[in-house]
PDB file of C-alpha atoms and ligand atoms in Angstrom:
ATOM      1  CA  UNK M   1     -64.200  21.430 107.804  1.00 95.00           C
ATOM      2  CA  UNK M   2     -61.858  19.655 105.932  1.00 98.00           C
ATOM      3  CA  UNK M   3     -59.644  16.943 107.530  1.00 98.00           C
ATOM      4  CA  UNK M   4     -56.718  15.607 106.335  1.00 98.00           C
ATOM      5  CA  UNK M   5     -56.432  11.840 108.218  1.00 98.00           C
ATOM      6  CA  UNK M   6     -53.488   9.997 108.209  1.00 98.00           C
ATOM      7  CA  UNK M   7     -55.039   6.280 107.910  1.00 98.00           C
ATOM      8  CA  UNK M   8     -52.070   4.938 109.426  1.00 98.00           C
ATOM      9  CA  UNK M   9     -49.687   2.111 107.891  1.00 98.00           C
ATOM     10  CA  UNK M  10     -52.090  -0.660 106.681  1.00 96.00           C
ATOM     11  CA  UNK M  11     -53.672  -2.346 109.682  1.00 97.00           C
ATOM     12  CA  UNK M  12     -57.096  -0.659 109.686  1.00 97.00           C
ATOM     13  CA  UNK M  13     -57.391  -0.343 113.715  1.00 98.00           C
ATOM     14  CA  UNK M  14     -53.710   1.683 113.504  1.00 98.00           C
ATOM     15  CA  UNK M  15     -55.785   4.674 112.533  1.00 98.00           C
ATOM     16  CA  UNK M  16     -56.448   7.555 115.742  1.00 98.00           C
ATOM     17  CA  UNK M  17     -59.540   7.448 117.306  1.00 98.00           C
ATOM     18  CA  UNK M  18     -60.070  10.890 116.172  1.00 98.00           C
ATOM     19  CA  UNK M  19     -59.283   9.680 112.628  1.00 98.00           C
ATOM     20  CA  UNK M  20     -61.793   7.074 113.006  1.00 98.00           C
ATOM     21  CA  UNK M  21     -64.498   9.218 114.431  1.00 98.00           C
ATOM     22  CA  UNK M  22     -64.102  11.511 111.650  1.00 98.00           C
ATOM     23  CA  UNK M  23     -64.484   8.985 109.026  1.00 98.00           C
ATOM     24  CA  UNK M  24     -67.660   7.862 110.887  1.00 98.00           C
ATOM     25  CA  UNK M  25     -68.961  11.431 110.720  1.00 98.00           C
ATOM     26  CA  UNK M  26     -68.016  12.476 107.286  1.00 98.00           C
ATOM     27  CA  UNK M  27     -70.369  13.409 104.557  1.00 98.00           C
ATOM     28  CA  UNK M  28     -67.742  13.114 102.020  1.00 98.00           C
ATOM     29  CA  UNK M  29     -64.675  10.942 101.914  1.00 98.00           C
ATOM     30  CA  UNK M  30     -61.915  11.340  99.308  1.00 97.00           C
ATOM     31  CA  UNK M  31     -59.469   8.548 100.049  1.00 96.00           C
ATOM     32  CA  UNK M  32     -55.942   7.737  98.520  1.00 92.00           C
ATOM     33  CA  UNK M  33     -57.095   4.236  97.022  1.00 90.00           C
ATOM     34  CA  UNK M  34     -53.450   3.176  96.039  1.00 89.00           C
ATOM     35  CA  UNK M  35     -52.347   2.738  99.578  1.00 90.00           C
ATOM     36  CA  UNK M  36     -55.036   3.000 101.878  1.00 93.00           C
ATOM     37  CA  UNK M  37     -56.875  -0.074 102.413  1.00 92.00           C
ATOM     38  CA  UNK M  38     -60.157   0.169 101.627  1.00 91.00           C
ATOM     39  CA  UNK M  39     -61.303  -1.527 104.797  1.00 95.00           C
ATOM     40  CA  UNK M  40     -61.455   1.891 106.200  1.00 97.00           C
ATOM     41  CA  UNK M  41     -64.818   2.462 104.180  1.00 96.00           C
ATOM     42  CA  UNK M  42     -66.534   0.008 106.400  1.00 97.00           C
ATOM     43  CA  UNK M  43     -66.720   2.774 109.025  1.00 98.00           C
ATOM     44  CA  UNK M  44     -68.403   5.829 107.047  1.00 97.00           C
ATOM     45  CA  UNK M  45     -72.077   6.437 107.163  1.00 95.00           C
ATOM     46  CA  UNK M  46     -74.806   5.282 104.843  1.00 95.00           C
ATOM     47  CA  UNK M  47     -75.146   8.259 102.985  1.00 95.00           C
ATOM     48  CA  UNK M  48     -71.558   9.343 102.866  1.00 97.00           C
ATOM     49  CA  UNK M  49     -69.856   9.827  99.472  1.00 97.00           C
ATOM     50  CA  UNK M  50     -66.871   8.261  98.360  1.00 97.00           C
ATOM     51  CA  UNK M  51     -64.188   9.117  96.144  1.00 97.00           C
ATOM     52  CA  UNK M  52     -60.884   7.262  95.333  1.00 96.00           C
ATOM     53  CA  UNK M  53     -58.131  10.073  94.629  1.00 95.00           C
ATOM     54  CA  UNK M  54     -55.921   7.420  92.986  1.00 93.00           C
ATOM     55  CA  UNK M  55     -58.180   8.085  89.799  1.00 94.00           C
ATOM     56  CA  UNK M  56     -58.135  11.690  90.322  1.00 95.00           C
ATOM     57  CA  UNK M  57     -55.843  14.924  89.518  1.00 96.00           C
ATOM     58  CA  UNK M  58     -55.425  17.521  92.084  1.00 96.00           C
ATOM     59  CA  UNK M  59     -58.165  20.000  90.587  1.00 97.00           C
ATOM     60  CA  UNK M  60     -60.523  17.550  90.540  1.00 97.00           C
ATOM     61  CA  UNK M  61     -59.844  16.104  94.142  1.00 97.00           C
ATOM     62  CA  UNK M  62     -59.887  19.934  94.926  1.00 97.00           C
ATOM     63  CA  UNK M  63     -63.164  20.683  93.119  1.00 97.00           C
ATOM     64  CA  UNK M  64     -65.015  17.745  95.402  1.00 98.00           C
ATOM     65  CA  UNK M  65     -63.619  18.931  98.480  1.00 98.00           C
ATOM     66  CA  UNK M  66     -64.354  22.578  97.943  1.00 97.00           C
ATOM     67  CA  UNK M  67     -67.612  21.912  96.669  1.00 97.00           C
ATOM     68  CA  UNK M  68     -68.667  19.876  99.459  1.00 98.00           C
ATOM     69  CA  UNK M  69     -67.271  22.441 101.924  1.00 97.00           C
ATOM     70  CA  UNK M  70     -69.382  25.260 100.662  1.00 96.00           C
ATOM     71  CA  UNK M  71     -72.348  23.096 100.758  1.00 97.00           C
ATOM     72  CA  UNK M  72     -71.953  22.554 104.252  1.00 97.00           C
ATOM     73  CA  UNK M  73     -70.560  19.163 104.498  1.00 98.00           C
ATOM     74  CA  UNK M  74     -67.719  17.703 106.218  1.00 98.00           C
ATOM     75  CA  UNK M  75     -65.141  16.137 104.197  1.00 98.00           C
ATOM     76  CA  UNK M  76     -62.354  13.667 105.342  1.00 98.00           C
ATOM     77  CA  UNK M  77     -59.269  13.517 103.319  1.00 98.00           C
ATOM     78  CA  UNK M  78     -57.814  10.141 103.752  1.00 98.00           C
ATOM     79  CA  UNK M  79     -54.041   9.763 103.224  1.00 97.00           C
ATOM     80  CA  UNK M  80     -51.551   6.815 104.255  1.00 97.00           C
ATOM     81  CA  UNK M  81     -49.502   6.818 106.961  1.00 98.00           C
ATOM     82  CA  UNK M  82     -48.839   9.994 108.356  1.00 98.00           C
ATOM     83  CA  UNK M  83     -49.782  12.761 105.855  1.00 97.00           C
ATOM     84  CA  UNK M  84     -46.989  14.945 106.464  1.00 98.00           C
ATOM     85  CA  UNK M  85     -44.554  12.201 104.633  1.00 98.00           C
ATOM     86  CA  UNK M  86     -44.661  12.131 101.186  1.00 96.00           C
ATOM     87  CA  UNK M  87     -48.465  12.937 101.535  1.00 93.00           C
ATOM     88  CA  UNK M  88     -48.721  15.357  98.979  1.00 94.00           C
ATOM     89  CA  UNK M  89     -51.189  17.547 100.987  1.00 96.00           C
ATOM     90  CA  UNK M  90     -49.224  21.108 101.106  1.00 97.00           C
ATOM     91  CA  UNK M  91     -50.864  21.836  97.524  1.00 97.00           C
ATOM     92  CA  UNK M  92     -53.990  20.918  98.869  1.00 97.00           C
ATOM     93  CA  UNK M  93     -54.072  22.859 101.674  1.00 98.00           C
ATOM     94  CA  UNK M  94     -52.478  25.719 100.070  1.00 98.00           C
ATOM     95  CA  UNK M  95     -55.382  25.898  97.655  1.00 97.00           C
ATOM     96  CA  UNK M  96     -57.839  25.549 100.751  1.00 97.00           C
ATOM     97  CA  UNK M  97     -55.997  28.481 102.224  1.00 97.00           C
ATOM     98  CA  UNK M  98     -56.429  30.826  99.367  1.00 97.00           C
ATOM     99  CA  UNK M  99     -60.142  30.111  98.907  1.00 95.00           C
ATOM    100  CA  UNK M 100     -60.686  30.854 102.936  1.00 96.00           C
ATOM    101  CA  UNK M 101     -61.527  27.319 103.586  1.00 97.00           C
ATOM    102  CA  UNK M 102     -61.072  25.730 107.284  1.00 97.00           C
ATOM    103  CA  UNK M 103     -59.057  22.516 107.610  1.00 98.00           C
ATOM    104  CA  UNK M 104     -57.209  20.489 110.040  1.00 98.00           C
ATOM    105  CA  UNK M 105     -54.558  17.572 109.920  1.00 98.00           C
ATOM    106  CA  UNK M 106     -55.095  14.396 112.093  1.00 98.00           C
ATOM    107  CA  UNK M 107     -51.397  12.781 112.068  1.00 98.00           C
ATOM    108  CA  UNK M 108     -51.156   9.331 111.376  1.00 98.00           C
ATOM    109  CA  UNK M 109     -48.796   6.469 112.101  1.00 98.00           C
ATOM    110  CA  UNK M 110     -46.255   6.406 109.352  1.00 98.00           C
ATOM    111  CA  UNK M 111     -45.030   3.178 107.739  1.00 98.00           C
ATOM    112  CA  UNK M 112     -41.461   3.982 109.168  1.00 98.00           C
ATOM    113  CA  UNK M 113     -42.815   3.359 112.966  1.00 98.00           C
ATOM    114  CA  UNK M 114     -44.772   0.151 111.435  1.00 98.00           C
ATOM    115  CA  UNK M 115     -41.820  -1.131 109.625  1.00 98.00           C
ATOM    116  CA  UNK M 116     -39.364  -0.787 112.915  1.00 98.00           C
ATOM    117  CA  UNK M 117     -42.524  -2.159 114.908  1.00 98.00           C
ATOM    118  CA  UNK M 118     -42.533  -5.402 112.255  1.00 98.00           C
ATOM    119  CA  UNK M 119     -38.881  -6.176 112.745  1.00 98.00           C
ATOM    120  CA  UNK M 120     -39.099  -5.780 116.495  1.00 98.00           C
ATOM    121  CA  UNK M 121     -35.921  -2.918 116.704  1.00 98.00           C
ATOM    122  CA  UNK M 122     -35.868   0.862 118.373  1.00 98.00           C
ATOM    123  CA  UNK M 123     -34.089   3.123 115.882  1.00 98.00           C
ATOM    124  CA  UNK M 124     -32.489   5.049 118.337  1.00 97.00           C
ATOM    125  CA  UNK M 125     -29.943   2.849 120.686  1.00 96.00           C
ATOM    126  CA  UNK M 126     -27.348   4.276 122.892  1.00 95.00           C
ATOM    127  CA  UNK M 127     -24.170   3.901 121.545  1.00 95.00           C
ATOM    128  CA  UNK M 128     -25.469   2.860 118.079  1.00 97.00           C
ATOM    129  CA  UNK M 129     -27.562   5.948 116.964  1.00 97.00           C
ATOM    130  CA  UNK M 130     -29.515   8.921 117.973  1.00 97.00           C
ATOM    131  CA  UNK M 131     -30.874   9.726 114.524  1.00 98.00           C
ATOM    132  CA  UNK M 132     -33.406   8.994 112.168  1.00 98.00           C
ATOM    133  CA  UNK M 133     -33.152   9.658 108.885  1.00 98.00           C
ATOM    134  CA  UNK M 134     -36.133   9.276 106.462  1.00 98.00           C
ATOM    135  CA  UNK M 135     -35.617  10.077 103.009  1.00 98.00           C
ATOM    136  CA  UNK M 136     -36.209   8.527  99.780  1.00 97.00           C
ATOM    137  CA  UNK M 137     -34.132   8.049  96.338  1.00 96.00           C
ATOM    138  CA  UNK M 138     -35.066  10.139  93.363  1.00 92.00           C
ATOM    139  CA  UNK M 139     -37.898   8.822  91.246  1.00 89.00           C
ATOM    140  CA  UNK M 140     -40.137  10.910  88.790  1.00 90.00           C
ATOM    141  CA  UNK M 141     -39.548  13.554  91.791  1.00 92.00           C
ATOM    142  CA  UNK M 142     -36.173  14.925  92.524  1.00 94.00           C
ATOM    143  CA  UNK M 143     -34.095  14.977  95.733  1.00 95.00           C
ATOM    144  CA  UNK M 144     -31.971  17.838  96.199  1.00 96.00           C
ATOM    145  CA  UNK M 145     -28.362  17.278  95.663  1.00 94.00           C
ATOM    146  CA  UNK M 146     -27.463  17.969  99.037  1.00 95.00           C
ATOM    147  CA  UNK M 147     -29.902  15.015 100.312  1.00 96.00           C
ATOM    148  CA  UNK M 148     -28.905  12.675  97.776  1.00 95.00           C
ATOM    149  CA  UNK M 149     -28.472   9.026  99.571  1.00 95.00           C
ATOM    150  CA  UNK M 150     -24.613   8.808  99.143  1.00 92.00           C
ATOM    151  CA  UNK M 151     -24.714  12.111 101.399  1.00 94.00           C
ATOM    152  CA  UNK M 152     -27.050  11.168 104.121  1.00 96.00           C
ATOM    153  CA  UNK M 153     -24.857   7.769 104.245  1.00 96.00           C
ATOM    154  CA  UNK M 154     -22.089   9.495 105.490  1.00 96.00           C
ATOM    155  CA  UNK M 155     -24.168   9.810 108.551  1.00 96.00           C
ATOM    156  CA  UNK M 156     -24.195   6.166 109.079  1.00 96.00           C
ATOM    157  CA  UNK M 157     -27.447   7.099 111.209  1.00 97.00           C
ATOM    158  CA  UNK M 158     -30.404   4.730 111.393  1.00 98.00           C
ATOM    159  CA  UNK M 159     -32.369   5.099 107.981  1.00 98.00           C
ATOM    160  CA  UNK M 160     -35.671   4.555 106.810  1.00 98.00           C
ATOM    161  CA  UNK M 161     -35.991   4.590 103.038  1.00 98.00           C
ATOM    162  CA  UNK M 162     -39.574   4.977 101.439  1.00 98.00           C
ATOM    163  CA  UNK M 163     -40.539   4.857  97.546  1.00 97.00           C
ATOM    164  CA  UNK M 164     -37.245   3.070  96.563  1.00 97.00           C
ATOM    165  CA  UNK M 165     -38.025  -0.586  96.807  1.00 96.00           C
ATOM    166  CA  UNK M 166     -37.810  -0.792  92.801  1.00 95.00           C
ATOM    167  CA  UNK M 167     -34.316   1.053  93.000  1.00 96.00           C
ATOM    168  CA  UNK M 168     -32.752  -1.739  95.581  1.00 97.00           C
ATOM    169  CA  UNK M 169     -29.406  -1.866  93.239  1.00 97.00           C
ATOM    170  CA  UNK M 170     -28.958   1.675  92.883  1.00 97.00           C
ATOM    171  CA  UNK M 171     -29.554   2.328  96.785  1.00 97.00           C
ATOM    172  CA  UNK M 172     -27.122  -0.403  98.121  1.00 98.00           C
ATOM    173  CA  UNK M 173     -24.660   1.405  95.435  1.00 97.00           C
ATOM    174  CA  UNK M 174     -25.389   4.861  97.176  1.00 96.00           C
ATOM    175  CA  UNK M 175     -25.205   3.390 100.735  1.00 97.00           C
ATOM    176  CA  UNK M 176     -22.198   1.638  99.923  1.00 96.00           C
ATOM    177  CA  UNK M 177     -20.063   4.768 100.138  1.00 94.00           C
ATOM    178  CA  UNK M 178     -20.073   5.054 103.602  1.00 96.00           C
ATOM    179  CA  UNK M 179     -21.720   1.919 105.201  1.00 97.00           C
ATOM    180  CA  UNK M 180     -19.910  -1.051 105.633  1.00 97.00           C
ATOM    181  CA  UNK M 181     -20.801  -4.166 103.744  1.00 97.00           C
ATOM    182  CA  UNK M 182     -22.136  -6.174 106.586  1.00 97.00           C
ATOM    183  CA  UNK M 183     -24.561  -3.563 107.439  1.00 97.00           C
ATOM    184  CA  UNK M 184     -27.804  -4.931 108.845  1.00 98.00           C
ATOM    185  CA  UNK M 185     -30.973  -3.886 106.412  1.00 98.00           C
ATOM    186  CA  UNK M 186     -34.567  -4.822 106.566  1.00 98.00           C
ATOM    187  CA  UNK M 187     -37.087  -4.768 103.449  1.00 98.00           C
ATOM    188  CA  UNK M 188     -40.348  -4.365 105.175  1.00 98.00           C
ATOM    189  CA  UNK M 189     -43.141  -4.947 102.750  1.00 98.00           C
ATOM    190  CA  UNK M 190     -46.786  -3.933 103.360  1.00 98.00           C
ATOM    191  CA  UNK M 191     -46.061  -3.387 107.331  1.00 98.00           C
ATOM    192  CA  UNK M 192     -49.158  -3.979 109.309  1.00 97.00           C
ATOM    193  CA  UNK M 193     -51.046  -5.521 106.534  1.00 97.00           C
ATOM    194  CA  UNK M 194     -52.289  -9.011 106.206  1.00 96.00           C
ATOM    195  CA  UNK M 195     -49.475  -9.763 103.625  1.00 96.00           C
ATOM    196  CA  UNK M 196     -46.448  -8.322 105.319  1.00 98.00           C
ATOM    197  CA  UNK M 197     -43.505  -9.634 104.281  1.00 98.00           C
ATOM    198  CA  UNK M 198     -39.955  -9.020 105.838  1.00 98.00           C
ATOM    199  CA  UNK M 199     -36.501  -9.628 104.126  1.00 98.00           C
ATOM    200  CA  UNK M 200     -33.462  -9.384 106.648  1.00 98.00           C
ATOM    201  CA  UNK M 201     -30.253  -8.977 105.325  1.00 98.00           C
ATOM    202  CA  UNK M 202     -27.330  -6.876 104.985  1.00 98.00           C
ATOM    203  CA  UNK M 203     -26.170  -4.210 102.443  1.00 98.00           C
ATOM    204  CA  UNK M 204     -23.873  -6.597 100.808  1.00 98.00           C
ATOM    205  CA  UNK M 205     -26.779  -9.362 100.258  1.00 98.00           C
ATOM    206  CA  UNK M 206     -29.896  -7.646 100.375  1.00 98.00           C
ATOM    207  CA  UNK M 207     -30.060  -7.376  96.191  1.00 97.00           C
ATOM    208  CA  UNK M 208     -30.070 -11.221  95.797  1.00 97.00           C
ATOM    209  CA  UNK M 209     -31.516 -11.865  99.078  1.00 97.00           C
ATOM    210  CA  UNK M 210     -34.554  -9.754  97.835  1.00 96.00           C
ATOM    211  CA  UNK M 211     -34.408 -11.387  94.330  1.00 95.00           C
ATOM    212  CA  UNK M 212     -37.911 -13.310  93.450  1.00 92.00           C
ATOM    213  CA  UNK M 213     -39.891 -11.758  96.510  1.00 94.00           C
ATOM    214  CA  UNK M 214     -41.740  -9.793  94.334  1.00 92.00           C
ATOM    215  CA  UNK M 215     -40.950  -6.781  96.535  1.00 94.00           C
ATOM    216  CA  UNK M 216     -40.841  -3.577  94.127  1.00 90.00           C
ATOM    217  CA  UNK M 217     -43.022  -1.113  95.745  1.00 93.00           C
ATOM    218  CA  UNK M 218     -44.940  -0.405  99.008  1.00 96.00           C
ATOM    219  CA  UNK M 219     -41.902  -1.442 101.015  1.00 98.00           C
ATOM    220  CA  UNK M 220     -39.896   0.156 103.694  1.00 98.00           C
ATOM    221  CA  UNK M 221     -36.144  -0.109 103.621  1.00 98.00           C
ATOM    222  CA  UNK M 222     -34.457  -0.059 106.867  1.00 98.00           C
ATOM    223  CA  UNK M 223     -30.618   0.531 107.176  1.00 98.00           C
ATOM    224  CA  UNK M 224     -28.487   0.365 110.271  1.00 98.00           C
ATOM    225  CA  UNK M 225     -26.771  -0.883 113.111  1.00 98.00           C
ATOM    226  CA  UNK M 226     -29.997  -0.485 115.281  1.00 98.00           C
ATOM    227  CA  UNK M 227     -31.316  -3.639 113.529  1.00 98.00           C
ATOM    228  CA  UNK M 228     -28.778  -6.105 114.821  1.00 95.00           C
ATOM    229  CA  UNK M 229     -25.838  -4.882 117.151  1.00 89.00           C
ATOM    230  CA  UNK M 230     -24.984  -4.540 120.596  1.00 90.00           C
ATOM    231  CA  UNK M 231     -25.689  -0.846 122.436  1.00 92.00           C
ATOM    232  CA  UNK M 232     -25.702   0.621 125.615  1.00 91.00           C
ATOM    233  CA  UNK M 233     -28.528   0.061 128.208  1.00 87.00           C
ATOM    234  CA  UNK M 234     -30.717   3.320 128.841  1.00 84.00           C
ATOM    235  CA  UNK M 235     -29.868   6.227 131.425  1.00 82.00           C
ATOM    236  CA  UNK M 236     -33.397   6.525 132.021  1.00 81.00           C
ATOM    237  CA  UNK M 237     -33.979   3.068 133.747  1.00 83.00           C
ATOM    238  CA  UNK M 238     -30.842   2.711 135.023  1.00 85.00           C
ATOM    239  CA  UNK M 239     -31.275   1.697 138.573  1.00 85.00           C
ATOM    240  CA  UNK M 240     -28.222   4.088 139.667  1.00 87.00           C
ATOM    241  CA  UNK M 241     -29.590   6.785 137.916  1.00 84.00           C
ATOM    242  CA  UNK M 242     -31.651   9.439 139.700  1.00 85.00           C
ATOM    243  CA  UNK M 243     -34.293  11.162 137.913  1.00 82.00           C
ATOM    244  CA  UNK M 244     -37.182  13.623 138.443  1.00 84.00           C
ATOM    245  CA  UNK M 245     -39.468  10.471 139.581  1.00 84.00           C
ATOM    246  CA  UNK M 246     -37.038   8.129 141.082  1.00 83.00           C
ATOM    247  CA  UNK M 247     -33.919   7.873 143.130  1.00 87.00           C
ATOM    248  CA  UNK M 248     -31.215   6.257 141.964  1.00 87.00           C
ATOM    249  CA  UNK M 249     -29.704   3.201 144.137  1.00 88.00           C
ATOM    250  CA  UNK M 250     -25.954   3.962 145.644  1.00 82.00           C
TER     251      UNK M 250
HETATM  252  N1  SAH G   1     -47.621   9.109 104.247  1.00 70.99           N
HETATM  253  C1  SAH G   1     -46.939   7.611 104.256  1.00 70.99           C
HETATM  254  C2  SAH G   1     -45.905   7.492 102.999  1.00 70.99           C
HETATM  255  C3  SAH G   1     -46.544   7.465 101.549  1.00 70.99           C
HETATM  256  S1  SAH G   1     -45.157   7.372 100.406  1.00 70.99           S
HETATM  257  C4  SAH G   1     -46.336   7.262 105.367  1.00 70.99           C
HETATM  258  O1  SAH G   1     -46.265   8.166 106.235  1.00 70.99           O
HETATM  259  O2  SAH G   1     -46.216   6.206 105.650  1.00 70.99           O
HETATM  260  C5  SAH G   1     -45.659   5.596  99.988  1.00 70.99           C
HETATM  261  C6  SAH G   1     -44.504   4.917 100.712  1.00 70.99           C
HETATM  262  O3  SAH G   1     -44.607   4.604 101.779  1.00 70.99           O
HETATM  263  C7  SAH G   1     -44.033   3.591  99.686  1.00 70.99           C
HETATM  264  O4  SAH G   1     -43.743   3.463  98.664  1.00 70.99           O
HETATM  265  C8  SAH G   1     -43.370   2.792 101.078  1.00 70.99           C
HETATM  266  O5  SAH G   1     -42.286   3.233 100.709  1.00 70.99           O
HETATM  267  C9  SAH G   1     -43.869   3.579 102.002  1.00 70.99           C
HETATM  268  N2  SAH G   1     -44.952   2.824 102.540  1.00 70.99           N
HETATM  269  C10 SAH G   1     -46.561   3.065 103.366  1.00 70.99           C
HETATM  270  N3  SAH G   1     -47.110   2.135 103.627  1.00 70.99           N
HETATM  271  C11 SAH G   1     -46.139   1.133 103.663  1.00 70.99           C
HETATM  272  C12 SAH G   1     -46.360   0.249 104.752  1.00 70.99           C
HETATM  273  N4  SAH G   1     -47.563  -0.611 105.173  1.00 70.99           N
HETATM  274  N5  SAH G   1     -45.041  -0.868 104.843  1.00 70.99           N
HETATM  275  C13 SAH G   1     -44.015  -0.359 104.371  1.00 70.99           C
HETATM  276  N6  SAH G   1     -43.745   0.920 103.363  1.00 70.99           N
HETATM  277  C14 SAH G   1     -44.975   1.346 103.582  1.00 70.99           C
END
């Protein structure tokens, strides 16, 4: 069996119990060494083979996984955060399916969740925003025009921007089409790692505030009033509100 496992955002204990157990029992581990902490490898068995996919291309990764599976070995393909986001797993899955090889996907804690945790904020505040946009700016991978950052900015929803810390000026330019200059922004570098760093700022100041911090990759850009604004308290815990579990007070 081949298991795509979400390693979580950094902190080695932010992996699921299921993911950790699969690592412990794996015969072969292929990990995305550019973003997955090698501390996860402390949990593999003595005889397990380890490959760092940062130095391999797709065909090499597939060859390792397929050969291992054919010799009856259990493989863990360890991806950063949650594998469903910018994980490049689909091309691997489709190749395995065409070979008739069984696989499973174990979700992980994404860096967008870890970044929100780091700043101590909830994305979905009543009266502020009930929507989170997970996106990126185009880099070597293009983004469809209808999903460009300035188009998405029109919603003024809570936003978590991946893979774009190296283009902060362009991010600000795009967002400024719709978000007011005082809109709060937090740049969270390496959320949940020991060297995590947070820069809290606003749309108009973030470019200068981030200067000299050395944050051009491995960061989440969180944007929106959810970071710092008054909101309505939830209905769910309102003492006057009746739910399926609790009768509201008169
Ligand atoms: N699947 C991953 C994302 C992989 S793309 C996930 O769910 O998080 C890589 C991008 O994710 C980085 O450029 C950065 O924007 C973000 N990222 C990954 N780990 C991060 C972390 N610990 N802190 C902040 N951003 C992180």
